Amino acid sequence: MTWNRSENDLKNLLNDANTWHPNIKLEYKISKNLSFLDVVLTNNNGMLSTSVYHKPAAEPYVVPFISDHPRHTFVNVIKTSLTRALRNSSTFEIFNNERIYIKLSLLYNG
């Protein structure tokens, strides 16, 4: 969620909300970035932007090109990675950075 008042007002509201029901506790994180599913949402002085979220434990590893997988598997990895980058990047610059990341990941995996 976004909030236009002070950070203390937000913390007070959330702490108050935690007292409304004994079995429901809210956890919160106040930050400029939010990772949700496969998107990173960033607030830069009121301007929201999106980019691709990369799980630290999973990437940049993909199926090595020298494996015995069918060739269409490798084409699909490239295609879906670029589609994901295009859909989740809010600016051309962010998309271009992601495209370079994809290229380097593929080179890394042979």
C-alpha positions as a LaTeX table, in Angstrom:
\begin{tabular}{lrrr}
\hline
Residue & $x$ (\AA) & $y$ (\AA) & $z$ (\AA) \\
\hline
Met1 & 0.00 & 0.00 & 0.00 \\
Thr2 & 1.09 & 3.58 & $-0.37$ \\
Trp3 & 0.82 & 6.17 & 2.38 \\
Asn4 & 0.99 & 9.96 & 2.18 \\
Arg5 & 1.19 & 10.74 & 5.87 \\
Ser6 & 4.14 & 10.32 & 8.22 \\
Glu7 & 5.78 & 6.97 & 8.87 \\
Asn8 & 4.86 & 7.24 & 12.57 \\
Asp9 & 1.17 & 7.68 & 11.67 \\
Leu10 & 1.35 & 4.51 & 9.58 \\
Lys11 & 3.08 & 2.54 & 12.34 \\
Asn12 & 0.47 & 3.73 & 14.85 \\
Leu13 & $-2.36$ & 2.65 & 12.54 \\
Leu14 & $-0.83$ & $-0.79$ & 11.95 \\
Asn15 & $-0.07$ & $-1.33$ & 15.63 \\
Asp16 & $-3.63$ & $-0.31$ & 16.47 \\
Ala17 & $-4.96$ & $-2.74$ & 13.83 \\
Asn18 & $-3.06$ & $-5.54$ & 15.56 \\
Thr19 & $-5.26$ & $-5.07$ & 18.63 \\
Trp20 & $-8.55$ & $-5.51$ & 16.77 \\
His21 & $-8.59$ & $-9.32$ & 16.91 \\
Pro22 & $-6.52$ & $-11.62$ & 19.13 \\
Asn23 & $-5.98$ & $-14.26$ & 16.42 \\
Ile24 & $-5.01$ & $-11.92$ & 13.59 \\
Lys25 & $-1.62$ & $-10.23$ & 13.64 \\
Leu26 & $-0.38$ & $-8.00$ & 10.84 \\
Glu27 & 3.25 & $-7.98$ & 9.84 \\
Tyr28 & 4.58 & $-5.04$ & 7.90 \\
Lys29 & 7.70 & $-3.79$ & 6.25 \\
Ile30 & 8.23 & $-0.15$ & 5.39 \\
Ser31 & 10.50 & 0.25 & 2.40 \\
Lys32 & 10.91 & 1.85 & $-1.03$ \\
Asn33 & 10.85 & $-1.63$ & $-2.66$ \\
Leu34 & 8.32 & $-4.43$ & $-2.51$ \\
Ser35 & 8.76 & $-7.88$ & $-4.02$ \\
Phe36 & 5.48 & $-9.53$ & $-4.95$ \\
Leu37 & 5.32 & $-12.73$ & $-6.99$ \\
Asp38 & 7.79 & $-12.09$ & $-9.84$ \\
Val39 & 7.72 & $-8.28$ & $-9.75$ \\
Val40 & 9.67 & $-5.70$ & $-7.76$ \\
Leu41 & 7.63 & $-2.54$ & $-7.20$ \\
Thr42 & 9.79 & 0.52 & $-6.45$ \\
Asn43 & 8.70 & 3.92 & $-5.17$ \\
Asn44 & 11.17 & 6.59 & $-6.25$ \\
Asn45 & 9.94 & 9.93 & $-4.86$ \\
Gly46 & 6.32 & 9.13 & $-5.66$ \\
Met47 & 7.00 & 7.55 & $-9.06$ \\
Leu48 & 6.23 & 3.82 & $-9.08$ \\
Ser49 & 8.23 & 1.52 & $-11.33$ \\
Thr50 & 8.27 & $-2.22$ & $-11.85$ \\
Ser51 & 11.02 & $-4.68$ & $-12.68$ \\
Val52 & 11.59 & $-8.43$ & $-12.69$ \\
Tyr53 & 12.13 & $-10.08$ & $-9.30$ \\
His54 & 14.97 & $-12.60$ & $-9.18$ \\
Lys55 & 14.95 & $-15.21$ & $-6.44$ \\
Pro56 & 18.48 & $-15.23$ & $-4.99$ \\
Ala57 & 18.65 & $-19.02$ & $-4.68$ \\
Ala58 & 17.28 & $-19.85$ & $-8.14$ \\
Glu59 & 18.94 & $-17.57$ & $-10.63$ \\
Pro60 & 20.94 & $-17.11$ & $-12.83$ \\
Tyr61 & 20.80 & $-20.87$ & $-13.29$ \\
Val62 & 18.82 & $-22.30$ & $-16.21$ \\
Val63 & 18.99 & $-25.57$ & $-18.11$ \\
Pro64 & 22.52 & $-25.91$ & $-19.55$ \\
Phe65 & 22.60 & $-25.88$ & $-23.34$ \\
Ile66 & 24.65 & $-29.10$ & $-23.41$ \\
Ser67 & 21.96 & $-31.07$ & $-21.55$ \\
Asp68 & 19.81 & $-33.68$ & $-23.30$ \\
His69 & 16.63 & $-31.60$ & $-23.22$ \\
Pro70 & 14.71 & $-31.13$ & $-26.48$ \\
Arg71 & 15.85 & $-28.04$ & $-28.42$ \\
His72 & 12.46 & $-26.32$ & $-28.06$ \\
Thr73 & 13.11 & $-26.16$ & $-24.31$ \\
Phe74 & 16.00 & $-23.77$ & $-24.83$ \\
Val75 & 14.03 & $-21.60$ & $-27.23$ \\
Asn76 & 11.19 & $-21.43$ & $-24.71$ \\
Val77 & 13.55 & $-20.38$ & $-21.90$ \\
Ile78 & 14.70 & $-17.41$ & $-23.96$ \\
Lys79 & 11.19 & $-16.57$ & $-25.17$ \\
Thr80 & 9.56 & $-16.70$ & $-21.74$ \\
Ser81 & 12.40 & $-14.78$ & $-20.08$ \\
Leu82 & 12.12 & $-11.96$ & $-22.61$ \\
Thr83 & 8.31 & $-11.94$ & $-22.37$ \\
Arg84 & 8.54 & $-11.75$ & $-18.58$ \\
Ala85 & 11.04 & $-8.88$ & $-18.87$ \\
Leu86 & 8.81 & $-7.02$ & $-21.31$ \\
Arg87 & 5.68 & $-7.42$ & $-19.18$ \\
Asn88 & 7.29 & $-6.58$ & $-15.84$ \\
Ser89 & 9.54 & $-3.67$ & $-16.85$ \\
Ser90 & 7.90 & $-0.27$ & $-16.60$ \\
Thr91 & 10.57 & 1.55 & $-18.62$ \\
Phe92 & 12.74 & 0.74 & $-21.60$ \\
Glu93 & 15.86 & 1.20 & $-19.48$ \\
Ile94 & 14.68 & $-1.40$ & $-16.96$ \\
Phe95 & 13.79 & $-3.78$ & $-19.81$ \\
Asn96 & 17.19 & $-3.28$ & $-21.43$ \\
Asn97 & 18.97 & $-4.03$ & $-18.13$ \\
Glu98 & 16.90 & $-7.19$ & $-17.77$ \\
Arg99 & 17.68 & $-8.20$ & $-21.36$ \\
Ile100 & 21.40 & $-7.88$ & $-20.59$ \\
Tyr101 & 20.89 & $-9.93$ & $-17.40$ \\
Ile102 & 19.16 & $-12.66$ & $-19.44$ \\
Lys103 & 21.96 & $-12.69$ & $-22.00$ \\
Leu104 & 24.64 & $-12.97$ & $-19.31$ \\
Ser105 & 22.68 & $-15.73$ & $-17.53$ \\
Leu106 & 22.44 & $-17.73$ & $-20.74$ \\
Leu107 & 26.14 & $-17.25$ & $-21.47$ \\
Tyr108 & 26.94 & $-18.32$ & $-17.90$ \\
Asn109 & 24.98 & $-21.54$ & $-18.40$ \\
Gly110 & 26.68 & $-22.41$ & $-21.69$ \\
\hline
\end{tabular}
